[in-house]
Short mmCIF file of C-alpha atoms in Angstrom, two decimals:
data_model
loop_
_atom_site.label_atom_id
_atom_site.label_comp_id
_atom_site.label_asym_id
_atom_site.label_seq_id
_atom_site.Cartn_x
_atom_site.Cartn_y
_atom_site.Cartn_z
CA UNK A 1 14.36 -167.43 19.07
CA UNK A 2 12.59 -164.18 18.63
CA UNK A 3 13.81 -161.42 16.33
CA UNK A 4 14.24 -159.03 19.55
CA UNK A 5 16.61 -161.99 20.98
CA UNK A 6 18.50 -161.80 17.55
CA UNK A 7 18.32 -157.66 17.76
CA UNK A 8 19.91 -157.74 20.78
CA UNK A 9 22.38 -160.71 20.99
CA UNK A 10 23.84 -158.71 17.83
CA UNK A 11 24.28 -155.83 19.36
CA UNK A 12 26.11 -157.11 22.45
CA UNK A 13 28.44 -159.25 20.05
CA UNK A 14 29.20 -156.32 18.37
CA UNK A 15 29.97 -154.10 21.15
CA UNK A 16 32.04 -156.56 23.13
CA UNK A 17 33.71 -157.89 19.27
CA UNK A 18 34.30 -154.56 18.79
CA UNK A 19 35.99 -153.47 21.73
CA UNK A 20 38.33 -156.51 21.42
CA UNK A 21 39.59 -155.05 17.65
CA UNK A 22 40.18 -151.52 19.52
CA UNK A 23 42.12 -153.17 22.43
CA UNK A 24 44.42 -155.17 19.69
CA UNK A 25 44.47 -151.90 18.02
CA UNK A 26 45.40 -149.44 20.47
CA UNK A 27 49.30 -150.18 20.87
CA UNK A 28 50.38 -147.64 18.53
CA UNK A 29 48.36 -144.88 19.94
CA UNK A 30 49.22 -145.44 23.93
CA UNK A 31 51.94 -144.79 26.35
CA UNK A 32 54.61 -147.12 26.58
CA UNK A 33 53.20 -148.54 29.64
CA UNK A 34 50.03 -148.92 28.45
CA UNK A 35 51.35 -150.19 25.02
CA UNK A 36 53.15 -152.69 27.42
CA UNK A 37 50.18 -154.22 28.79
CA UNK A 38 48.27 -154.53 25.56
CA UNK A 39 51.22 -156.33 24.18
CA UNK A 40 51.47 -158.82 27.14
CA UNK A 41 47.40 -159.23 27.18
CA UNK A 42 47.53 -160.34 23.87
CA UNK A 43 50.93 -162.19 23.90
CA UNK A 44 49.19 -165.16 25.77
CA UNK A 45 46.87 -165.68 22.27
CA UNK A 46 49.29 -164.37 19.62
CA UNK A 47 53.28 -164.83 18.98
CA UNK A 48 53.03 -161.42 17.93
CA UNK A 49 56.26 -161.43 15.92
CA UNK A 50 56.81 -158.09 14.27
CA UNK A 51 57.37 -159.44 10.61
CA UNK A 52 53.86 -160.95 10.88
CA UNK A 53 51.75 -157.72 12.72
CA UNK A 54 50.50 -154.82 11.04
CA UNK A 55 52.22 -151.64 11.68
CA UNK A 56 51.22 -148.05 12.20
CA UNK A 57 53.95 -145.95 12.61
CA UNK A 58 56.67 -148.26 13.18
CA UNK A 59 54.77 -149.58 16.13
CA UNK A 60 52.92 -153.18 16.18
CA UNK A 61 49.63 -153.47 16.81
CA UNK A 62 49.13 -156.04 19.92
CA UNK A 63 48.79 -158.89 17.29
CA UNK A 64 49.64 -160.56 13.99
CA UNK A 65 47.95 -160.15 10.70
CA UNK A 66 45.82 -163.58 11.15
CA UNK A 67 44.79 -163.09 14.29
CA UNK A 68 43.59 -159.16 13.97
CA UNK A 69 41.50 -160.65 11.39
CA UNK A 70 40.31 -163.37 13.03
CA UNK A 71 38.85 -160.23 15.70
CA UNK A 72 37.37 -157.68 12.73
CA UNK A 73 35.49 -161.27 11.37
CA UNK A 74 33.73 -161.05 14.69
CA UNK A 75 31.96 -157.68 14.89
CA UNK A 76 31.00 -158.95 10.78
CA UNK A 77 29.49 -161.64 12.01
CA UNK A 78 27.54 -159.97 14.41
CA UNK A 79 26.66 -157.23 11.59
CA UNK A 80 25.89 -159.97 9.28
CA UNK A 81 23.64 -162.39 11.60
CA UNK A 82 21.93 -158.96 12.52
CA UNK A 83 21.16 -158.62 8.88
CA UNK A 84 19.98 -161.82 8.46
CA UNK A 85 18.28 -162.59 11.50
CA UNK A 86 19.72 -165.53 12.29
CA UNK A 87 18.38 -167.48 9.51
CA UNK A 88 21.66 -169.09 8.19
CA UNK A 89 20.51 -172.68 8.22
CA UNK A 90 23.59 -173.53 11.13
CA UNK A 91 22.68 -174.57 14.24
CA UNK A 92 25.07 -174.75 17.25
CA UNK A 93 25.14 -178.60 17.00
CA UNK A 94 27.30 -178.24 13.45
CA UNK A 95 29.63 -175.52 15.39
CA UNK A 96 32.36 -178.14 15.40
CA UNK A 97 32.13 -178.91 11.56
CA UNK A 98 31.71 -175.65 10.09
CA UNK A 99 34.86 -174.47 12.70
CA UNK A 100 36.84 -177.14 11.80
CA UNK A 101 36.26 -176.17 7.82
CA UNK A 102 36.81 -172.47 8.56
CA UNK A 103 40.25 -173.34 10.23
CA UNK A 104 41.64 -176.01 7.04
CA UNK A 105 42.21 -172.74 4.97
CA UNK A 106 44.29 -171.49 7.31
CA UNK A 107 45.82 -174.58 8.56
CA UNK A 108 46.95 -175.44 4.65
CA UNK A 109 48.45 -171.64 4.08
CA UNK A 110 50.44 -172.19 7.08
CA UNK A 111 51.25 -175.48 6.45
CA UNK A 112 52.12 -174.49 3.15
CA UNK A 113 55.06 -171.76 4.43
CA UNK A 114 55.83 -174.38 6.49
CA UNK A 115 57.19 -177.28 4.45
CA UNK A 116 58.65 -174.47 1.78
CA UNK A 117 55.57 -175.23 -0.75
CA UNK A 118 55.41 -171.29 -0.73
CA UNK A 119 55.47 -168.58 1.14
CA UNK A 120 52.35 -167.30 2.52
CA UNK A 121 51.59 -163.46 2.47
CA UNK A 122 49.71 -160.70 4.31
CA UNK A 123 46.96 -160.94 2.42
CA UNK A 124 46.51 -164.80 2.67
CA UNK A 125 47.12 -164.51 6.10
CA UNK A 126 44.29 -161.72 6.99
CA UNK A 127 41.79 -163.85 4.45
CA UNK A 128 42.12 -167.18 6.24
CA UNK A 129 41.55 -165.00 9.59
CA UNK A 130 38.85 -163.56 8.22
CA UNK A 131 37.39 -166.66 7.21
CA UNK A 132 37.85 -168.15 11.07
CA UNK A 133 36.49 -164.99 12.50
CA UNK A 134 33.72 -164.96 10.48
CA UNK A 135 32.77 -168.54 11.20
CA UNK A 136 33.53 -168.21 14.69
CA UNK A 137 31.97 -164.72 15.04
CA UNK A 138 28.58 -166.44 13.93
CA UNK A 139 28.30 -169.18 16.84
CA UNK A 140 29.61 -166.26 19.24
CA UNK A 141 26.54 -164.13 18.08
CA UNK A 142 24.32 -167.47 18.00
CA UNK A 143 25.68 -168.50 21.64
CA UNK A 144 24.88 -164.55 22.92
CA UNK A 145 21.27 -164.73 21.48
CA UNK A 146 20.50 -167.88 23.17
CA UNK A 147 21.29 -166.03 26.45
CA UNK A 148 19.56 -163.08 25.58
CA UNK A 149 16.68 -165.19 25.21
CA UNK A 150 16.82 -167.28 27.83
CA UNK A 151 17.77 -164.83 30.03
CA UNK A 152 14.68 -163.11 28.88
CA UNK A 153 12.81 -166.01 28.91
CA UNK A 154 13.44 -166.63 32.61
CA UNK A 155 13.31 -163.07 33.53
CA UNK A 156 9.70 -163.40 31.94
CA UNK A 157 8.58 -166.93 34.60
CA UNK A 158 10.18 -165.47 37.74
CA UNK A 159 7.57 -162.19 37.23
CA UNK A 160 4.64 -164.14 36.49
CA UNK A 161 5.91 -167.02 39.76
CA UNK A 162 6.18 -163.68 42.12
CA UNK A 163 2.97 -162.24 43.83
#
């Protein structure tokens, strides 16, 4: 994959990742009808219960504390592949692994609240999001620069098949 590829599979992660944190974080600052539709968007990924959600002014955002940072670990993810250009040593082939590792933090902290071995908090909660997002945010990015590149790469053989 070509750094351009990488330059530019970034930069759509982060613009679409991005967009997705200001849609879960736009309930507070909207209408009640818009706040409405927000809240019933996201209600389909997220239980959304107010005891678990961040708060601006008394209102929720559109979800909970793991799952808003499960969506700000994907625009770092994008930031971070950018920065590195792609050259962690993951390939897509190990997505499965590396999700499944990213997910056993959060699995044991809720597990944990669960079965009364303790009570999990905001902060563990946001961390073991982060830690998904992250992981997941890196495959997104990885996934979006293959397209860029093929994409570009076909683009590329249908001008040089054409007359």
């Amino acid at each position: 994959m070509k750094p351009i590829d990488i330059q530019r599979g970034s930069i759509v992660a982060f613009a679409s990742t991005s967009f997705l944190v200001l849609l879960a974080s736009l309930p507070p600052f909207v209408a009640e009808s818009g706040r409405s539709i927000l809240m019933d968007a996201f209600s389909i990924v997220c239980h959304q219960l107010p005891s678990r959600s961040p708060h601006i002014d008394g209102v929720s955002l559109a979800v909970c504390h793991r799952c808003y940072a499960i969506y700000l670990g994907f625009p770092v993810a994008a930031l971070l592949f950018r920065t590195f250009r792609g050259a962690w040593p993951f390939s897509v082939r190990s997505a499965p692994w590396m999700l499944g590792l990213a997910v056993l933090p959060a699995v044991v902290d809720w597990g944990g609240d669960v079965v009364g071995i303790w009570q999990n908090s905001v902060g563990s909660r946001m961390v073991t999001g982060g830690i998904m997002g992250v992981a997941a945010g890196y495959f997104l990015v990885a996934a979006i620069a293959d397209m860029v590149s093929q994409k570009r790469t076909s683009g590329s053989q249908h001008k040089e098949s054409t007359p």
